[in-house]
mmCIF file of C-alpha atoms in Angstrom:
data_model
loop_
_atom_site.group_PDB
_atom_site.id
_atom_site.type_symbol
_atom_site.label_atom_id
_atom_site.label_comp_id
_atom_site.label_asym_id
_atom_site.label_seq_id
_atom_site.Cartn_x
_atom_site.Cartn_y
_atom_site.Cartn_z
ATOM 1 C CA MET A 1 -115.021 -245.563 -78.672
ATOM 2 C CA LEU A 2 -117.096 -246.483 -75.592
ATOM 3 C CA VAL A 3 -117.015 -250.203 -74.785
ATOM 4 C CA GLU A 4 -120.090 -251.388 -72.764
ATOM 5 C CA SER A 5 -119.474 -253.670 -69.981
ATOM 6 C CA PRO A 6 -120.887 -257.336 -70.097
ATOM 7 C CA PRO A 7 -124.098 -257.949 -68.529
ATOM 8 C CA GLU A 8 -122.778 -259.967 -65.846
ATOM 9 C CA GLN A 9 -120.295 -257.283 -64.807
ATOM 10 C CA ARG A 10 -123.142 -254.776 -64.754
ATOM 11 C CA ALA A 11 -125.216 -256.865 -62.554
ATOM 12 C CA GLU A 12 -122.372 -257.617 -60.124
ATOM 13 C CA THR A 13 -121.642 -253.827 -59.863
ATOM 14 C CA ALA A 14 -125.177 -253.000 -59.134
ATOM 15 C CA SER A 15 -125.698 -255.779 -56.555
ATOM 16 C CA ALA A 16 -122.699 -254.579 -54.590
ATOM 17 C CA PRO A 17 -124.257 -251.699 -52.843
ATOM 18 C CA THR A 18 -127.528 -253.702 -52.229
ATOM 19 C CA GLY A 19 -125.220 -256.459 -50.496
ATOM 20 C CA ARG A 20 -123.502 -253.708 -48.215
ATOM 21 C CA ARG A 21 -126.809 -252.545 -47.234
ATOM 22 C CA ALA A 22 -128.205 -256.038 -46.348
ATOM 23 C CA ILE A 23 -124.931 -256.721 -44.326
ATOM 24 C CA ARG A 24 -125.312 -253.356 -42.464
ATOM 25 C CA ALA A 25 -128.956 -253.840 -41.892
ATOM 26 C CA ALA A 26 -128.100 -257.401 -40.380
ATOM 27 C CA GLY A 27 -125.395 -255.947 -38.118
ATOM 28 C CA LEU A 28 -127.944 -253.504 -36.939
ATOM 29 C CA LEU A 29 -130.322 -256.284 -36.033
ATOM 30 C CA VAL A 30 -127.719 -258.246 -34.080
ATOM 31 C CA SER A 31 -126.699 -255.061 -32.292
ATOM 32 C CA LEU A 32 -130.446 -254.538 -31.255
ATOM 33 C CA ALA A 33 -130.316 -258.025 -30.073
ATOM 34 C CA VAL A 34 -127.159 -257.521 -27.987
ATOM 35 C CA LEU A 35 -128.641 -254.353 -26.549
ATOM 36 C CA VAL A 36 -131.795 -256.401 -25.483
ATOM 37 C CA LEU A 37 -129.452 -259.144 -23.774
ATOM 38 C CA VAL A 38 -127.497 -256.293 -21.899
ATOM 39 C CA ALA A 39 -130.721 -254.487 -20.794
ATOM 40 C CA LEU A 40 -132.000 -257.682 -19.303
ATOM 41 C CA ALA A 41 -128.498 -258.138 -17.448
ATOM 42 C CA SER A 42 -128.942 -254.632 -16.133
ATOM 43 C CA ILE A 43 -132.126 -255.775 -14.550
ATOM 44 C CA ALA A 44 -131.122 -259.303 -13.450
ATOM 45 C CA VAL A 45 -127.670 -258.342 -12.105
ATOM 46 C CA GLY A 46 -126.902 -255.900 -9.111
ATOM 47 C CA ALA A 47 -124.776 -255.097 -6.305
ATOM 48 C CA LYS A 48 -127.592 -257.249 -4.336
ATOM 49 C CA GLU A 49 -127.501 -260.775 -5.537
ATOM 50 C CA LEU A 50 -131.012 -261.995 -6.370
ATOM 51 C CA SER A 51 -131.911 -265.229 -8.206
ATOM 52 C CA LEU A 52 -133.686 -265.068 -11.723
ATOM 53 C CA GLU A 53 -136.975 -266.038 -9.767
ATOM 54 C CA GLN A 54 -136.690 -263.320 -7.447
ATOM 55 C CA VAL A 55 -136.227 -260.742 -10.243
ATOM 56 C CA TRP A 56 -139.068 -262.212 -12.057
ATOM 57 C CA HIS A 57 -141.282 -261.810 -9.097
ATOM 58 C CA GLY A 58 -139.962 -258.338 -8.476
ATOM 59 C CA LEU A 59 -140.847 -257.316 -11.890
ATOM 60 C CA PHE A 60 -144.514 -258.852 -11.859
ATOM 61 C CA ASP A 61 -145.486 -258.707 -8.354
ATOM 62 C CA ALA A 62 -145.829 -255.155 -7.075
ATOM 63 C CA SER A 63 -146.585 -256.247 -3.843
ATOM 64 C CA GLY A 64 -143.767 -258.722 -3.491
ATOM 65 C CA THR A 65 -140.613 -258.240 -1.433
ATOM 66 C CA TYR A 66 -138.305 -257.593 -4.220
ATOM 67 C CA ALA A 67 -140.463 -255.219 -6.098
ATOM 68 C CA ASP A 68 -138.511 -252.010 -4.701
ATOM 69 C CA THR A 69 -135.170 -253.379 -5.632
ATOM 70 C CA VAL A 70 -135.923 -254.630 -9.158
ATOM 71 C CA VAL A 71 -138.453 -252.113 -10.464
ATOM 72 C CA SER A 72 -137.693 -248.979 -8.552
ATOM 73 C CA ASP A 73 -133.970 -249.358 -8.821
ATOM 74 C CA ARG A 74 -132.928 -251.631 -11.644
ATOM 75 C CA LEU A 75 -135.521 -250.903 -13.936
ATOM 76 C CA SER A 76 -135.471 -247.225 -13.878
ATOM 77 C CA ARG A 77 -131.794 -247.281 -13.772
ATOM 78 C CA THR A 78 -131.680 -249.530 -16.864
ATOM 79 C CA LEU A 79 -134.279 -247.117 -18.830
ATOM 80 C CA LEU A 80 -132.189 -244.232 -17.706
ATOM 81 C CA GLY A 81 -129.077 -246.032 -19.085
ATOM 82 C CA LEU A 82 -130.776 -246.827 -22.515
ATOM 83 C CA LEU A 83 -131.987 -243.228 -22.878
ATOM 84 C CA ALA A 84 -128.400 -241.518 -21.775
ATOM 85 C CA GLY A 85 -126.387 -244.005 -23.783
ATOM 86 C CA ALA A 86 -128.203 -243.339 -27.021
ATOM 87 C CA ALA A 87 -128.152 -239.757 -26.550
ATOM 88 C CA LEU A 88 -124.483 -239.679 -25.711
ATOM 89 C CA GLY A 89 -123.659 -241.879 -28.701
ATOM 90 C CA LEU A 90 -125.815 -239.727 -31.181
ATOM 91 C CA ALA A 91 -124.292 -236.456 -29.759
ATOM 92 C CA GLY A 92 -120.838 -237.781 -30.245
ATOM 93 C CA ALA A 93 -121.539 -238.919 -33.707
ATOM 94 C CA VAL A 94 -123.235 -235.539 -34.806
ATOM 95 C CA LEU A 95 -120.288 -233.503 -33.223
ATOM 96 C CA GLN A 96 -117.704 -235.648 -34.974
ATOM 97 C CA ALA A 97 -119.398 -235.029 -38.513
ATOM 98 C CA LEU A 98 -119.940 -231.448 -37.455
ATOM 99 C CA THR A 99 -116.224 -230.747 -36.464
ATOM 100 C CA ARG A 100 -114.999 -233.212 -38.880
ATOM 101 C CA ASN A 101 -112.962 -234.485 -36.108
ATOM 102 C CA PRO A 102 -113.283 -238.383 -35.558
ATOM 103 C CA LEU A 103 -112.008 -237.973 -31.926
ATOM 104 C CA ALA A 104 -114.714 -235.354 -30.995
ATOM 105 C CA ASP A 105 -117.163 -235.621 -28.095
ATOM 106 C CA PRO A 106 -119.716 -233.413 -26.193
ATOM 107 C CA GLY A 107 -116.891 -232.311 -23.959
ATOM 108 C CA LEU A 108 -115.019 -230.671 -26.913
ATOM 109 C CA LEU A 109 -117.474 -227.976 -27.329
ATOM 110 C CA GLY A 110 -117.840 -227.330 -23.773
ATOM 111 C CA LEU A 111 -121.252 -228.780 -23.035
ATOM 112 C CA ASN A 112 -120.195 -231.079 -20.159
ATOM 113 C CA ALA A 113 -118.360 -228.039 -18.557
ATOM 114 C CA GLY A 114 -121.434 -225.847 -18.886
ATOM 115 C CA ALA A 115 -123.675 -228.478 -17.052
ATOM 116 C CA SER A 116 -121.069 -229.065 -14.383
ATOM 117 C CA ALA A 117 -120.607 -225.321 -13.590
ATOM 118 C CA ALA A 118 -124.430 -224.952 -13.610
ATOM 119 C CA VAL A 119 -124.980 -227.742 -11.135
ATOM 120 C CA VAL A 120 -121.999 -226.307 -8.694
ATOM 121 C CA THR A 121 -123.557 -222.924 -8.935
ATOM 122 C CA ALA A 122 -127.017 -224.459 -8.067
ATOM 123 C CA ILE A 123 -125.461 -226.260 -4.956
ATOM 124 C CA THR A 124 -123.441 -223.408 -3.743
ATOM 125 C CA PHE A 125 -125.585 -220.268 -4.434
ATOM 126 C CA PHE A 126 -129.047 -221.553 -4.413
ATOM 127 C CA GLY A 127 -129.127 -224.612 -1.971
ATOM 128 C CA VAL A 128 -130.128 -227.206 -4.319
ATOM 129 C CA THR A 129 -129.718 -230.648 -3.242
ATOM 130 C CA SER A 130 -132.194 -232.814 -5.181
ATOM 131 C CA LEU A 131 -131.783 -234.416 -8.671
ATOM 132 C CA SER A 132 -134.767 -232.781 -9.912
ATOM 133 C CA GLY A 133 -133.041 -229.315 -9.249
ATOM 134 C CA TYR A 134 -129.637 -230.596 -10.775
ATOM 135 C CA VAL A 135 -131.472 -231.709 -13.988
ATOM 136 C CA TRP A 136 -132.714 -228.181 -15.036
ATOM 137 C CA PHE A 137 -129.754 -226.191 -13.938
ATOM 138 C CA ALA A 138 -127.275 -228.826 -15.843
ATOM 139 C CA PHE A 139 -129.543 -228.658 -18.957
ATOM 140 C CA CYS A 140 -129.550 -224.709 -18.802
ATOM 141 C CA GLY A 141 -125.891 -224.744 -18.393
ATOM 142 C CA ALA A 142 -125.043 -226.852 -21.299
ATOM 143 C CA ALA A 143 -127.739 -224.999 -23.578
ATOM 144 C CA ALA A 144 -126.151 -221.666 -22.497
ATOM 145 C CA VAL A 145 -122.643 -222.918 -23.307
ATOM 146 C CA GLY A 146 -123.891 -224.286 -26.693
ATOM 147 C CA ALA A 147 -125.258 -220.868 -27.451
ATOM 148 C CA ILE A 148 -121.990 -219.027 -26.531
ATOM 149 C CA VAL A 149 -119.795 -221.257 -28.613
ATOM 150 C CA TRP A 150 -122.325 -220.919 -31.532
ATOM 151 C CA PHE A 151 -122.047 -217.084 -31.049
ATOM 152 C CA LEU A 152 -118.155 -216.968 -30.703
ATOM 153 C CA GLY A 153 -117.709 -219.587 -33.438
ATOM 154 C CA GLY A 154 -119.193 -216.990 -35.892
ATOM 155 C CA ARG A 155 -122.886 -217.672 -35.802
ATOM 156 C CA ARG A 156 -123.743 -217.942 -39.626
ATOM 157 C CA GLY A 157 -120.241 -218.003 -40.608
ATOM 158 C CA ALA A 158 -119.267 -220.687 -38.168
ATOM 159 C CA THR A 159 -116.698 -223.112 -39.011
ATOM 160 C CA PRO A 160 -115.575 -226.498 -37.367
ATOM 161 C CA VAL A 161 -112.311 -225.021 -36.411
ATOM 162 C CA ARG A 162 -113.957 -221.888 -34.824
ATOM 163 C CA LEU A 163 -116.367 -224.098 -33.001
ATOM 164 C CA VAL A 164 -113.829 -226.248 -31.318
ATOM 165 C CA LEU A 165 -111.403 -223.118 -30.430
ATOM 166 C CA ALA A 166 -114.547 -221.494 -28.819
ATOM 167 C CA GLY A 167 -115.486 -224.668 -26.795
ATOM 168 C CA THR A 168 -111.949 -225.249 -25.886
ATOM 169 C CA ALA A 169 -111.786 -221.722 -24.446
ATOM 170 C CA ILE A 170 -115.144 -221.834 -22.488
ATOM 171 C CA SER A 171 -114.260 -225.347 -20.999
ATOM 172 C CA ALA A 172 -110.943 -223.904 -19.696
ATOM 173 C CA ALA A 173 -112.646 -220.983 -18.064
ATOM 174 C CA LEU A 174 -115.540 -223.073 -16.658
ATOM 175 C CA TYR A 175 -113.298 -225.753 -15.354
ATOM 176 C CA GLY A 176 -111.278 -223.073 -13.560
ATOM 177 C CA TYR A 177 -114.420 -221.563 -12.040
ATOM 178 C CA LEU A 178 -115.724 -224.943 -10.958
ATOM 179 C CA GLN A 179 -112.466 -225.841 -9.082
ATOM 180 C CA ALA A 180 -112.459 -222.478 -7.367
ATOM 181 C CA VAL A 181 -115.996 -222.859 -6.064
ATOM 182 C CA MET A 182 -115.481 -226.403 -4.940
ATOM 183 C CA ILE A 183 -112.198 -225.477 -3.068
ATOM 184 C CA LEU A 184 -113.965 -222.620 -1.154
ATOM 185 C CA ASP A 185 -117.244 -224.416 -0.445
ATOM 186 C CA ASP A 186 -116.796 -228.014 1.285
ATOM 187 C CA ALA A 187 -120.320 -228.677 1.083
ATOM 188 C CA ALA A 188 -120.420 -228.178 -2.665
ATOM 189 C CA LEU A 189 -117.306 -230.403 -2.926
ATOM 190 C CA GLY A 190 -119.043 -233.138 -1.080
ATOM 191 C CA ARG A 191 -122.158 -233.307 -3.294
ATOM 192 C CA MET A 192 -120.336 -232.759 -6.570
ATOM 193 C CA ARG A 193 -117.882 -235.435 -5.896
ATOM 194 C CA PHE A 194 -120.470 -238.047 -6.500
ATOM 195 C CA TRP A 195 -122.205 -236.031 -9.433
ATOM 196 C CA THR A 196 -119.087 -235.416 -11.338
ATOM 197 C CA VAL A 197 -118.044 -239.070 -11.392
ATOM 198 C CA GLY A 198 -121.194 -240.150 -13.566
ATOM 199 C CA SER A 199 -123.558 -242.652 -12.257
ATOM 200 C CA LEU A 200 -126.584 -244.186 -13.255
ATOM 201 C CA GLY A 201 -127.621 -244.795 -9.505
ATOM 202 C CA SER A 202 -129.734 -241.638 -9.565
ATOM 203 C CA GLY A 203 -131.971 -243.400 -12.054
ATOM 204 C CA SER A 204 -135.723 -242.976 -10.977
ATOM 205 C CA ASP A 205 -139.093 -242.340 -12.734
ATOM 206 C CA GLU A 206 -138.860 -238.851 -11.885
ATOM 207 C CA ALA A 207 -135.339 -238.662 -13.698
ATOM 208 C CA VAL A 208 -136.385 -240.389 -16.689
ATOM 209 C CA LEU A 209 -139.504 -238.360 -17.295
ATOM 210 C CA GLN A 210 -137.833 -235.025 -16.976
ATOM 211 C CA VAL A 211 -135.092 -235.842 -19.607
ATOM 212 C CA VAL A 212 -137.211 -238.009 -21.943
ATOM 213 C CA PRO A 213 -138.776 -235.320 -24.059
ATOM 214 C CA PHE A 214 -135.319 -233.763 -24.617
ATOM 215 C CA LEU A 215 -133.936 -237.127 -25.685
ATOM 216 C CA VAL A 216 -136.760 -238.079 -28.054
ATOM 217 C CA VAL A 217 -136.800 -234.860 -29.772
ATOM 218 C CA GLY A 218 -132.828 -234.545 -29.995
ATOM 219 C CA SER A 219 -132.681 -238.214 -31.224
ATOM 220 C CA GLY A 220 -135.267 -237.513 -33.970
ATOM 221 C CA LEU A 221 -133.541 -234.328 -35.266
ATOM 222 C CA ALA A 222 -130.108 -236.288 -35.224
ATOM 223 C CA LEU A 223 -131.455 -238.975 -37.459
ATOM 224 C CA LEU A 224 -132.732 -236.318 -39.851
ATOM 225 C CA LEU A 225 -129.526 -234.708 -40.144
ATOM 226 C CA ALA A 226 -127.840 -237.723 -41.632
ATOM 227 C CA ARG A 227 -128.020 -236.589 -45.416
ATOM 228 C CA PRO A 228 -127.097 -232.818 -44.678
ATOM 229 C CA LEU A 229 -123.974 -234.113 -42.601
ATOM 230 C CA ASN A 230 -123.163 -236.459 -45.254
ATOM 231 C CA ALA A 231 -123.191 -233.592 -47.908
ATOM 232 C CA MET A 232 -120.942 -231.454 -45.458
ATOM 233 C CA ALA A 233 -118.244 -234.139 -45.215
ATOM 234 C CA MET A 234 -117.405 -233.552 -49.029
ATOM 235 C CA GLY A 235 -116.508 -230.077 -48.191
ATOM 236 C CA ASP A 236 -118.573 -226.638 -48.036
ATOM 237 C CA ASP A 237 -118.388 -226.052 -51.760
ATOM 238 C CA THR A 238 -119.481 -229.483 -52.673
ATOM 239 C CA ALA A 239 -122.331 -229.583 -49.969
ATOM 240 C CA LYS A 240 -123.537 -226.133 -51.514
ATOM 241 C CA ALA A 241 -123.536 -227.567 -54.841
ATOM 242 C CA LEU A 242 -125.784 -230.495 -53.537
ATOM 243 C CA GLY A 243 -128.037 -228.097 -51.925
ATOM 244 C CA ALA A 244 -127.313 -228.488 -48.354
ATOM 245 C CA ASP A 245 -127.881 -225.366 -46.151
ATOM 246 C CA LEU A 246 -124.647 -224.975 -44.116
ATOM 247 C CA ASN A 247 -125.567 -222.491 -41.629
ATOM 248 C CA ARG A 248 -128.928 -224.335 -40.844
ATOM 249 C CA THR A 249 -127.307 -227.920 -40.542
ATOM 250 C CA ARG A 250 -124.484 -226.510 -38.391
ATOM 251 C CA ALA A 251 -127.108 -224.713 -36.108
ATOM 252 C CA LEU A 252 -129.312 -227.739 -35.877
ATOM 253 C CA SER A 253 -126.341 -229.934 -35.103
ATOM 254 C CA MET A 254 -125.393 -227.618 -32.303
ATOM 255 C CA LEU A 255 -128.854 -227.824 -30.967
ATOM 256 C CA VAL A 256 -129.139 -231.402 -31.208
ATOM 257 C CA ALA A 257 -125.729 -232.086 -29.494
ATOM 258 C CA THR A 258 -126.777 -229.574 -26.797
ATOM 259 C CA MET A 259 -130.319 -231.160 -26.243
ATOM 260 C CA LEU A 260 -128.828 -234.791 -26.051
ATOM 261 C CA SER A 261 -125.650 -234.378 -23.917
ATOM 262 C CA GLY A 262 -127.127 -231.711 -21.790
ATOM 263 C CA ALA A 263 -130.008 -234.033 -20.883
ATOM 264 C CA ALA A 264 -127.857 -237.097 -20.283
ATOM 265 C CA THR A 265 -125.170 -235.139 -18.240
ATOM 266 C CA ALA A 266 -128.048 -233.511 -16.361
ATOM 267 C CA ALA A 267 -129.399 -237.139 -15.393
ATOM 268 C CA CYS A 268 -126.172 -238.924 -15.037
ATOM 269 C CA GLY A 269 -123.327 -236.791 -14.744
ATOM 270 C CA PRO A 270 -120.470 -236.095 -17.147
ATOM 271 C CA ILE A 271 -119.757 -239.650 -18.341
ATOM 272 C CA VAL A 272 -116.651 -239.663 -20.622
ATOM 273 C CA PHE A 273 -115.658 -241.652 -23.637
ATOM 274 C CA VAL A 274 -119.214 -243.205 -24.713
ATOM 275 C CA GLY A 275 -119.710 -240.421 -27.103
ATOM 276 C CA LEU A 276 -116.158 -240.672 -28.231
ATOM 277 C CA MET A 277 -115.557 -244.345 -28.624
ATOM 278 C CA VAL A 278 -118.784 -245.673 -29.806
ATOM 279 C CA PRO A 279 -119.076 -243.533 -33.237
ATOM 280 C CA HIS A 280 -115.580 -243.855 -33.866
ATOM 281 C CA VAL A 281 -115.564 -247.612 -33.762
ATOM 282 C CA VAL A 282 -118.929 -247.786 -35.557
ATOM 283 C CA ARG A 283 -117.285 -245.658 -38.613
ATOM 284 C CA SER A 284 -114.655 -248.460 -38.823
ATOM 285 C CA PHE A 285 -117.158 -250.981 -40.208
ATOM 286 C CA THR A 286 -119.952 -248.795 -41.277
ATOM 287 C CA GLY A 287 -117.928 -246.293 -43.404
ATOM 288 C CA PRO A 288 -118.513 -242.624 -43.421
ATOM 289 C CA ASP A 289 -122.202 -242.577 -44.291
ATOM 290 C CA GLN A 290 -124.190 -240.806 -41.305
ATOM 291 C CA ARG A 291 -127.324 -242.868 -42.313
ATOM 292 C CA TRP A 292 -125.823 -245.781 -40.746
ATOM 293 C CA ILE A 293 -123.383 -244.289 -38.114
ATOM 294 C CA LEU A 294 -126.217 -242.580 -36.311
ATOM 295 C CA PRO A 295 -128.498 -245.590 -35.913
ATOM 296 C CA TYR A 296 -125.431 -247.852 -35.003
ATOM 297 C CA ALA A 297 -124.309 -245.345 -32.311
ATOM 298 C CA ALA A 298 -127.826 -244.820 -30.884
ATOM 299 C CA VAL A 299 -127.938 -248.763 -30.501
ATOM 300 C CA LEU A 300 -124.235 -249.475 -29.315
ATOM 301 C CA SER A 301 -123.727 -246.565 -27.076
ATOM 302 C CA PRO A 302 -126.288 -248.182 -24.422
ATOM 303 C CA VAL A 303 -124.657 -251.412 -24.845
ATOM 304 C CA LEU A 304 -121.288 -249.860 -23.805
ATOM 305 C CA LEU A 305 -123.027 -247.833 -20.930
ATOM 306 C CA LEU A 306 -125.267 -250.630 -19.535
ATOM 307 C CA GLY A 307 -122.541 -253.176 -19.859
ATOM 308 C CA ALA A 308 -119.977 -250.815 -17.962
ATOM 309 C CA ASP A 309 -122.725 -250.433 -15.346
ATOM 310 C CA VAL A 310 -123.179 -254.070 -14.710
ATOM 311 C CA LEU A 311 -119.542 -254.707 -14.558
ATOM 312 C CA GLY A 312 -119.273 -251.829 -11.796
ATOM 313 C CA ARG A 313 -122.014 -253.592 -9.928
ATOM 314 C CA ILE A 314 -120.117 -257.109 -10.107
ATOM 315 C CA VAL A 315 -116.548 -256.214 -9.160
ATOM 316 C CA ALA A 316 -117.258 -254.293 -6.088
ATOM 317 C CA ARG A 317 -119.923 -256.223 -4.371
ATOM 318 C CA PRO A 318 -121.629 -255.433 -1.891
ATOM 319 C CA ALA A 319 -120.962 -251.950 -2.932
ATOM 320 C CA GLU A 320 -120.533 -250.765 -6.614
ATOM 321 C CA LEU A 321 -118.264 -248.840 -8.893
ATOM 322 C CA GLN A 322 -119.876 -245.907 -10.675
ATOM 323 C CA VAL A 323 -120.233 -246.228 -14.274
ATOM 324 C CA GLY A 324 -118.418 -242.941 -15.098
ATOM 325 C CA ILE A 325 -115.216 -244.692 -13.517
ATOM 326 C CA VAL A 326 -115.810 -247.944 -15.330
ATOM 327 C CA THR A 327 -116.177 -246.150 -18.784
ATOM 328 C CA ALA A 328 -112.853 -243.986 -18.105
ATOM 329 C CA ILE A 329 -110.844 -247.228 -17.168
ATOM 330 C CA ILE A 330 -112.116 -248.827 -20.336
ATOM 331 C CA GLY A 331 -111.995 -245.785 -22.539
ATOM 332 C CA GLY A 332 -108.591 -244.534 -21.794
ATOM 333 C CA PRO A 333 -106.663 -247.598 -23.364
ATOM 334 C CA VAL A 334 -109.229 -247.571 -26.188
ATOM 335 C CA PHE A 335 -108.601 -244.112 -26.899
ATOM 336 C CA ILE A 336 -104.882 -244.337 -26.940
ATOM 337 C CA LEU A 337 -105.278 -247.400 -29.319
ATOM 338 C CA LEU A 338 -107.581 -245.323 -31.505
ATOM 339 C CA VAL A 339 -105.209 -242.489 -31.737
ATOM 340 C CA ARG A 340 -102.446 -244.820 -32.646
ATOM 341 C CA ARG A 341 -104.250 -246.502 -35.166
ATOM 342 C CA ARG A 342 -105.180 -243.257 -36.747
ATOM 343 C CA ARG A 343 -101.495 -242.031 -36.663
ATOM 344 C CA THR A 344 -100.250 -245.131 -38.334
ATOM 345 C CA ALA A 345 -102.805 -244.737 -40.891
ATOM 346 C CA GLN A 346 -101.765 -241.349 -41.855
ATOM 347 C CA LEU A 347 -98.162 -242.222 -42.063
#
């Protein structure tokens, strides 16, 4: 005999998901507000000290004394940080869902290694010395590695384990090539030393315009993958029963991760831990639903990247500490903490 729940209990049960959605939506709005504040701090704070009045005149007086410092340097740098941060966060979230590994990041599938190897090849064998040249070589290198990993991972029969193993093998080979070329070519070593650290200092209108098409398209595709990735998280058999096309979802996920991480790495260098930390932390308060993980990662990753960049400008005045160094310093202890928490939870 079935016993019907009281009306009050049914109403409370139905309102619970609505309440959680409202909390998550409010949290996303708060995150956006924090992002705006951090972006404003990135424009207002630099290695060169300027008052708020001087920053204001620099923004709105093109002929003023501070226009070059504020607009050409800080504003372009901030825009690049917003775009690259969102790209790294989305790429990390997609790869963690694709590989079912909460500690995955773009480096796991060799995308960073592909971009770095392409840049050192451009410097050593083609004499490329400008950012405009680095961008295209780095992006093509990441794209080529993404295609190779997809092929070695089994293409239509690709599985998370195969993709990770293929990416690890490709990364090891490419980093060996990278070190060999840099040791044999002092000029390449000098130029690569700055690029491989990871920096927003190369931010310019040209750099932003070159990578923005890839970042916009990749971000849009990533958000559209939320539902298929949710289905895949339940296992292949369940995902098929729910109507998800596993091969198409995995192929699109690889394409999205390649576009996003390739473009961000091309413009800023291989910045570590952003794509790893933020999606993992976000998952702790949103749950496993990619419809919330992806937007949160797209908003909070630029917060981390721009915040680290601002910190690097302050602590080393009148010089600056590159953002890749700051994120590594922050990310190392946080990564250890995440691994320990995950291990404790499994015991």
